[in-house]
Coordinates of N, CA and C in Angstrom, one line a residue:
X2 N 154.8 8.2 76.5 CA 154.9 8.8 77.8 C 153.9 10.0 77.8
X3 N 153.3 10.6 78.9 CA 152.2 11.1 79.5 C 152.5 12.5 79.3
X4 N 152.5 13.7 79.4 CA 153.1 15.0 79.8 C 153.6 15.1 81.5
X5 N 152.4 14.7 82.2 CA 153.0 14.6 83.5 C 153.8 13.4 83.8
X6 N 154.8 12.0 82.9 CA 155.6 11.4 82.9 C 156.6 12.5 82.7
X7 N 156.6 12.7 81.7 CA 157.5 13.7 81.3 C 158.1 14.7 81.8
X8 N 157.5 15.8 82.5 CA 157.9 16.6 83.6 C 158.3 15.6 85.1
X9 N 157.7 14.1 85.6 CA 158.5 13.3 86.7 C 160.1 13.3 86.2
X10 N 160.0 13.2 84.6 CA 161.1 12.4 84.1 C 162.3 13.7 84.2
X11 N 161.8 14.6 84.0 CA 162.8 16.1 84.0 C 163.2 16.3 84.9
X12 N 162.5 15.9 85.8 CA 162.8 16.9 86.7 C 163.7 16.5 87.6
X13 N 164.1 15.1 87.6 CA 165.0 13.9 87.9 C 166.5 14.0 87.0
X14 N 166.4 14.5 86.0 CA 167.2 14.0 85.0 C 168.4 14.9 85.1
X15 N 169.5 15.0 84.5 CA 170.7 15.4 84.6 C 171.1 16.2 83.3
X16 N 170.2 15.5 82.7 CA 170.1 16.4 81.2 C 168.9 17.1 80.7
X17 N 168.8 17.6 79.8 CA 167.3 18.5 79.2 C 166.8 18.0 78.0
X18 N 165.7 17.4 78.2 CA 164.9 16.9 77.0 C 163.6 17.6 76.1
X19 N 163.5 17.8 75.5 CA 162.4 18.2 75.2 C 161.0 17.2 74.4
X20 N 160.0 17.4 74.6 CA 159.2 16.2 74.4 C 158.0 17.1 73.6
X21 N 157.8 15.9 72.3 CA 157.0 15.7 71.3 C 155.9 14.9 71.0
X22 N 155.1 15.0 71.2 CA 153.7 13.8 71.1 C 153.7 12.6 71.6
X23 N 154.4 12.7 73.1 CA 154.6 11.7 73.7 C 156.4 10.9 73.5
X24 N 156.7 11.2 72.9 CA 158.6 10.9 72.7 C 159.4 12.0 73.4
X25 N 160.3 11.0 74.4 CA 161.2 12.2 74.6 C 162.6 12.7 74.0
X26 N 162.9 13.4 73.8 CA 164.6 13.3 73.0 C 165.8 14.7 73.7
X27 N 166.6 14.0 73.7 CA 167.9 14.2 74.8 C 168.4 15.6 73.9
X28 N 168.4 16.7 74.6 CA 169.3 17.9 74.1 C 170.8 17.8 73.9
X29 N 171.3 18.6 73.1 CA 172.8 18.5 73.2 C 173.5 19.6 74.0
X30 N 174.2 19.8 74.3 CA 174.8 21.1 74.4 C 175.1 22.4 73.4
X31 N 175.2 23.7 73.8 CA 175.4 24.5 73.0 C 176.9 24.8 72.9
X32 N 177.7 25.4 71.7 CA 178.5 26.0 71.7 C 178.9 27.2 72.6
X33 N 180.1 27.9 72.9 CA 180.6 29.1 73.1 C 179.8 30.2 72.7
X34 N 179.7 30.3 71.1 CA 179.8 31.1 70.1 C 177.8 31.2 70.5
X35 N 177.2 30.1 70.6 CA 175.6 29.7 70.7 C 175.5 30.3 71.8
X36 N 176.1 30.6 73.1 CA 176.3 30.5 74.4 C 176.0 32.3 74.7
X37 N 176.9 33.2 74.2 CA 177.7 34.7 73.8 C 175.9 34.7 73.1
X38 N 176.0 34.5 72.1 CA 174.6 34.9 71.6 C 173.6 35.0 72.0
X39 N 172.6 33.9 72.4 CA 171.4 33.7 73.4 C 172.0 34.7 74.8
X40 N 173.2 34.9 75.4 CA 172.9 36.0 76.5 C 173.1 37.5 76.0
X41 N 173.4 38.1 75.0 CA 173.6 38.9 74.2 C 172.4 39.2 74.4
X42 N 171.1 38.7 73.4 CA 170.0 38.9 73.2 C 169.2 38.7 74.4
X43 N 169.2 37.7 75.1 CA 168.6 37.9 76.7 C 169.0 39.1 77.5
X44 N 170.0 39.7 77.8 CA 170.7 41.2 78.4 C 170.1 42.0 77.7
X45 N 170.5 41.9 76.3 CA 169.3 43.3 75.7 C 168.4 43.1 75.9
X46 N 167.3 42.6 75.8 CA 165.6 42.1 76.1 C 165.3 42.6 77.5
X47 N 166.2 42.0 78.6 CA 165.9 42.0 79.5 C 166.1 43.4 80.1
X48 N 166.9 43.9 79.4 CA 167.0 45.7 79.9 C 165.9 46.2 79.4
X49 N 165.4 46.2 78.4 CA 164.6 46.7 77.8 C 162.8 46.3 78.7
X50 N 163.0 44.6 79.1 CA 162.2 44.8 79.5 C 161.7 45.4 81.5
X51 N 162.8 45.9 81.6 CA 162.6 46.2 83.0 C 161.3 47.4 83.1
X52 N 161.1 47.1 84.6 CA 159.7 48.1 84.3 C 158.4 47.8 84.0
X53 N 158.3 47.3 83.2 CA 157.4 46.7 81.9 C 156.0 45.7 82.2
X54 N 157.2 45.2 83.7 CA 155.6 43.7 83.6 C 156.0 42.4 82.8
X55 N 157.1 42.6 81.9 CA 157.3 41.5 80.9 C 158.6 40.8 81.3
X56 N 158.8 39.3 81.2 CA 159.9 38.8 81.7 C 160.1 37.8 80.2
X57 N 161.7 38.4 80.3 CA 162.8 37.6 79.9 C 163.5 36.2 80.6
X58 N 163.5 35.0 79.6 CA 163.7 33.3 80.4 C 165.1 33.4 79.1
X59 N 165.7 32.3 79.6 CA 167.0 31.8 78.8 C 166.5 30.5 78.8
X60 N 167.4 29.3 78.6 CA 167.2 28.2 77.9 C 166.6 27.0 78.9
X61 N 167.2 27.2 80.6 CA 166.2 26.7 81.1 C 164.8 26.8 81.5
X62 N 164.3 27.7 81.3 CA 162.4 27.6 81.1 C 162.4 27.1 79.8
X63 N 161.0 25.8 80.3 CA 160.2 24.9 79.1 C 159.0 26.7 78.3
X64 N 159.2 25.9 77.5 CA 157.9 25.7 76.7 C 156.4 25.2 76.9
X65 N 155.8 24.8 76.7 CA 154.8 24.3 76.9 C 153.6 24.9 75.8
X66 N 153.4 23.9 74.5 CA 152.7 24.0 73.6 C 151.6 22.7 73.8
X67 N 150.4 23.5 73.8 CA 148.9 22.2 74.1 C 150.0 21.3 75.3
X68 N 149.6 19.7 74.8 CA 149.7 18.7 75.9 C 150.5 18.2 75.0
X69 N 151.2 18.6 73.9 CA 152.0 17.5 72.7 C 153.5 18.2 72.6
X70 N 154.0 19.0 73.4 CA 155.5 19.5 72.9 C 155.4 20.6 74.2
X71 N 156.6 20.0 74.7 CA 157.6 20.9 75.7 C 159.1 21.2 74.8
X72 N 159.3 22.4 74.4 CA 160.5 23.0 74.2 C 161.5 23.8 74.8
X73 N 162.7 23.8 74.8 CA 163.6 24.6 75.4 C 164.1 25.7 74.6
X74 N 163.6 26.7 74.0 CA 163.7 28.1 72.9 C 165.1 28.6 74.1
X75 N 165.9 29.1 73.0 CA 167.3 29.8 73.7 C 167.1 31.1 74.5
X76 N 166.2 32.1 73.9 CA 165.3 32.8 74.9 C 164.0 33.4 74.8
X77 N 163.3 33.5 75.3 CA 161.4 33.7 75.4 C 161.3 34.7 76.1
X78 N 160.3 36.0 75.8 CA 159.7 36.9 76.5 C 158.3 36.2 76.3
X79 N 157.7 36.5 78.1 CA 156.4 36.8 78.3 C 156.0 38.1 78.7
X80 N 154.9 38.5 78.4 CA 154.4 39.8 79.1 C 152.8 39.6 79.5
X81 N 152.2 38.2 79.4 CA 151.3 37.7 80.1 C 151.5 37.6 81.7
X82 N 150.7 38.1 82.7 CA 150.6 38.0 84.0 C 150.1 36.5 84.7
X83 N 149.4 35.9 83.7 CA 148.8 35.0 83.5 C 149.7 33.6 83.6
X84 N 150.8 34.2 82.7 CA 152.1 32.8 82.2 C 152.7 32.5 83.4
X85 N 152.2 32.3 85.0 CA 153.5 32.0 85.6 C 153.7 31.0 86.4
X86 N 153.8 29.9 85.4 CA 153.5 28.3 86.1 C 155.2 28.4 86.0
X87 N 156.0 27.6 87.0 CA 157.3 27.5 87.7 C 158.0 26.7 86.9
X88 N 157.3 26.0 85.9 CA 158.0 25.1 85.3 C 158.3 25.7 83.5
X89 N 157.4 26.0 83.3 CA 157.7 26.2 81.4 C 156.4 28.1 81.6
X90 N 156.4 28.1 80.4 CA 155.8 29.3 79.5 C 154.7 28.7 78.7
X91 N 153.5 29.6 78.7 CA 153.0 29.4 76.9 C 152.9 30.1 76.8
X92 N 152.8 31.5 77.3 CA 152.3 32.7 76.2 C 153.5 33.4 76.1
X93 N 154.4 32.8 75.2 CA 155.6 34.1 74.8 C 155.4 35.0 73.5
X94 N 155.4 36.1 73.7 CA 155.3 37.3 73.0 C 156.7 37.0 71.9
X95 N 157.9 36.8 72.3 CA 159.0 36.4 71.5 C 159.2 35.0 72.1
X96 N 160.0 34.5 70.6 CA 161.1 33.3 71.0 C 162.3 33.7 70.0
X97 N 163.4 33.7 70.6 CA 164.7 33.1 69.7 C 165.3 31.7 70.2
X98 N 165.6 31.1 68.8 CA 166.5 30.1 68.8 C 168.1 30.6 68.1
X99 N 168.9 29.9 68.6 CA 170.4 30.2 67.9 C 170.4 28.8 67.4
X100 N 170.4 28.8 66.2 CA 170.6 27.2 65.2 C 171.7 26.7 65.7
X101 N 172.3 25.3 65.5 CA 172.8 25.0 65.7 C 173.0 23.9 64.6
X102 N 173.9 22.7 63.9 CA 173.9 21.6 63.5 C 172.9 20.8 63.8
X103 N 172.7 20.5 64.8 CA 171.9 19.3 65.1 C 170.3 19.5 65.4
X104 N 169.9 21.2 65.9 CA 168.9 22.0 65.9 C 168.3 22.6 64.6
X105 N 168.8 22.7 63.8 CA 168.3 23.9 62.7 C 167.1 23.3 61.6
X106 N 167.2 22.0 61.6 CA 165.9 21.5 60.8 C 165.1 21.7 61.2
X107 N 164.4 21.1 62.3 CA 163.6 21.4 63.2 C 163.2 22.5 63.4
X108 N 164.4 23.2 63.9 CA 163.7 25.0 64.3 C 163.3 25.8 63.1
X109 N 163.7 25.5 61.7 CA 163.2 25.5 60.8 C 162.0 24.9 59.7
X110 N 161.6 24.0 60.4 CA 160.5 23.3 60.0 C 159.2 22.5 61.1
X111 N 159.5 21.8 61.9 CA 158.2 21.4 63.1 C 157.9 22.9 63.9
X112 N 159.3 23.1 64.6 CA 159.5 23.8 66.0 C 158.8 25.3 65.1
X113 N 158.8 25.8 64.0 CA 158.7 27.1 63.2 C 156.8 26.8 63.3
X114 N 156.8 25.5 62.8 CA 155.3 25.7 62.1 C 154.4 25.7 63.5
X115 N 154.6 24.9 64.9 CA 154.3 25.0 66.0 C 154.5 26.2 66.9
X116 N 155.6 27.6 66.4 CA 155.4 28.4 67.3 C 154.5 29.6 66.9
X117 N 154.4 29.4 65.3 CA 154.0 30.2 64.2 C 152.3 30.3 65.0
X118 N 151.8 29.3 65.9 CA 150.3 28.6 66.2 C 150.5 29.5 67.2
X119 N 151.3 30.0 68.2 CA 150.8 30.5 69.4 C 150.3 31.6 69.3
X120 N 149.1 31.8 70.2 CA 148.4 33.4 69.5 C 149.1 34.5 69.7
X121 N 149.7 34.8 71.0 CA 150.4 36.0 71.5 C 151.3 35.9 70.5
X122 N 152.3 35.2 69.7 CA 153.5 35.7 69.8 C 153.5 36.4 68.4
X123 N 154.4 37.4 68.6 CA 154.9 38.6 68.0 C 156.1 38.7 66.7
X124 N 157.6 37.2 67.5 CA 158.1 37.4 66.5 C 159.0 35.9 67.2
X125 N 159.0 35.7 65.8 CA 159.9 34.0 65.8 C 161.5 33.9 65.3
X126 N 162.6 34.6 66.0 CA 163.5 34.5 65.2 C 164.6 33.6 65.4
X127 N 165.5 33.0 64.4 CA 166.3 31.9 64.4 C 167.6 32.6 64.1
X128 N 168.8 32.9 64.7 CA 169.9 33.3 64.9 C 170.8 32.7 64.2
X129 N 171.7 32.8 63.6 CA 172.9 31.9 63.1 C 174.2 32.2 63.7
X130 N 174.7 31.5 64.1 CA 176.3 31.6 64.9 C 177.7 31.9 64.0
X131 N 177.1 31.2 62.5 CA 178.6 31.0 62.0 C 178.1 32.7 60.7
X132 N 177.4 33.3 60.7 CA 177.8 35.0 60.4 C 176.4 35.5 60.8
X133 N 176.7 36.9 60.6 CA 175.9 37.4 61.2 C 174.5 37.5 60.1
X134 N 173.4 37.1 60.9 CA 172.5 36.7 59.9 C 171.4 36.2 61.0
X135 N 169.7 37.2 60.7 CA 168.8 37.1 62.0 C 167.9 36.4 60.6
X136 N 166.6 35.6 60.6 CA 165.9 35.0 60.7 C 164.4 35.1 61.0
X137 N 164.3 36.2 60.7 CA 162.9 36.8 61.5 C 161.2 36.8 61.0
X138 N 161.0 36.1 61.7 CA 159.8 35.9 61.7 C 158.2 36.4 62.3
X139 N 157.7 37.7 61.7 CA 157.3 38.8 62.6 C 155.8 39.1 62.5
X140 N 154.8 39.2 63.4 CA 154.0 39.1 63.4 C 152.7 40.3 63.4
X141 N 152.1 41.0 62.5 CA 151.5 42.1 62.4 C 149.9 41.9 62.1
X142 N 149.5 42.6 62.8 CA 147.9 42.1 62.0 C 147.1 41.0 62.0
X143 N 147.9 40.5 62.4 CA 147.3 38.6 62.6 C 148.1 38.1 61.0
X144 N 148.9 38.8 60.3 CA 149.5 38.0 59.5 C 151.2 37.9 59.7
X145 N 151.8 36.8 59.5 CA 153.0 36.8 59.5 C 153.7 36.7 58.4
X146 N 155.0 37.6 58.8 CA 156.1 38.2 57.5 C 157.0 37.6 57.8
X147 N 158.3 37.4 56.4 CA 159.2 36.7 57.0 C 160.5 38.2 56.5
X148 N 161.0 38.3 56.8 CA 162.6 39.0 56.4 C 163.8 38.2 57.0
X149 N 164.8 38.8 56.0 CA 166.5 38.4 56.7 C 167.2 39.0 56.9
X150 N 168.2 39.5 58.5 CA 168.7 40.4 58.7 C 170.2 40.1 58.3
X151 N 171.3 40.7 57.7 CA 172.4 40.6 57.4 C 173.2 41.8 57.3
X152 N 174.3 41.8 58.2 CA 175.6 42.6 58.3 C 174.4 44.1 59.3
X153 N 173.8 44.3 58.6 CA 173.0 45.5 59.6 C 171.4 45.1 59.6
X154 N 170.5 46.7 60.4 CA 169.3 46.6 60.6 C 169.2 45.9 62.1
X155 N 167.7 45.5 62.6 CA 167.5 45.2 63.5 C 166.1 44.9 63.7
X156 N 165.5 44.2 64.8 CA 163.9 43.5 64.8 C 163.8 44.5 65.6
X157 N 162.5 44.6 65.5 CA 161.5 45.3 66.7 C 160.9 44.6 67.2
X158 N 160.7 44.5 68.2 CA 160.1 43.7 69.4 C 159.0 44.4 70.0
X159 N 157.6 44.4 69.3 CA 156.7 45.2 70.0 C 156.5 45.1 71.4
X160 N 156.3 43.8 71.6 CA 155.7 43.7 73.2 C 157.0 44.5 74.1
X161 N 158.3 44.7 73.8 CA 158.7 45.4 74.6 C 158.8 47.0 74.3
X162 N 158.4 47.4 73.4 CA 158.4 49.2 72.6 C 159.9 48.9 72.6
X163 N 160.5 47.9 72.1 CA 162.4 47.8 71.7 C 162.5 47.7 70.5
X164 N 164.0 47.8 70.7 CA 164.6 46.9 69.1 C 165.4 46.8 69.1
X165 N 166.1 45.4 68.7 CA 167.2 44.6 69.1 C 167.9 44.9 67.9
X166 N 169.5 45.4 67.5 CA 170.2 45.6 66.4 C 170.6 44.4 66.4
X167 N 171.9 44.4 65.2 CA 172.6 43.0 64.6 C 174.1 42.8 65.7
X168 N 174.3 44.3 65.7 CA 175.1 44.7 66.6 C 175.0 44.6 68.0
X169 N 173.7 44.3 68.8 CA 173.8 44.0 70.0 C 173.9 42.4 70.1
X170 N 172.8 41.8 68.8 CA 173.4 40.3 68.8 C 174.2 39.5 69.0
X171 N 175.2 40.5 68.1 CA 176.6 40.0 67.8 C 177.7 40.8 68.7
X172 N 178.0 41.2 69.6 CA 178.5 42.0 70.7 C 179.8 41.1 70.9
X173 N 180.6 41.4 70.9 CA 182.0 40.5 71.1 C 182.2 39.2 70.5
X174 N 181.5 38.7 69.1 CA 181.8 37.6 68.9 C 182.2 38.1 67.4
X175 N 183.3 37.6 67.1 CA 184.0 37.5 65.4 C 183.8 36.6 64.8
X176 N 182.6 37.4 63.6 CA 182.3 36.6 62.4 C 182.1 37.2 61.2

């Protein structure tokens, strides 16, 4: 299938797929717990980024890497002027994913080594639902670092002059 197959095919569809070098494959649904989290971190982001120029997407905005992978990241800042095609993103400054069972290999291994490639972005982190525990993947210098956030601490988010705690992550959810 084509990229612009792909996008006919979405845009029709009743479900959300994300597409890989021509393959398309069917999303699942997220949890409650997955749910609380990705708007946690989208609310803070998005407060932070008001003002700014920079927009905050949740899980419906694509992705869009080269002509070979459309992704659905749980949530993406841009602060490119440039990024504003109606359908997906490429230049996100941040992505979070919230792992899931059926997501975490992947976001841990293709989806990691493909967002690691985009030049803008700043910081790659993968959230976990079942304790509190960030994943961060952060970008300085043109080199990338990795750390693990647990029980406290927090990322900085340059592109927005923020910084997201463990405590805003985790905001009403018991784990």
């Amino acid at each position: 299938m084509s990229l612009e197959e792909y996008f006919a095919f979405e845009r029709k569809s009743r479900r959300k797929h994300e597409f890989v070098n021509g393959a398309v494959y069917a999303m699942a649904g997220g949890s409650l717990t997955h749910n609380r989290i990705a708007l946690n971190i989208a609310g803070a982001l998005n407060g932070a980024a008001r003002g700014s120029g920079c927009q905050v997407f949740i899980a419906d905005v694509k992705l869009k890497i080269g002509d070979e992978r459309v992704y659905y990241p749980d949530v993406r800042v841009t602060c490119d002027p440039s990024d504003n095609n109606e359908l997906y993103v490429t230049r996100p400054c941040v992505l979070v994913e919230v792992l899931s069972p059926t997501t975490q290999r992947a976001d841990r291994t293709e989806k990691l080594e493909k967002h690691l490639e985009i030049p803008g972005l700043r910081l790659y982190a993968m959230v976990s639902p079942y304790r509190r525990q960030v994943e961060a993947y952060e970008r300085a210098n043109d080199r990338w670092g990795f750390r693990t956030l647990n029980e406290g601490g927090s990322l900085e988010i340059p592109c927005l002059a923020a910084s997201l705690s463990l405590d805003e992550v985790y905001q009403g959810i018991a784990i």
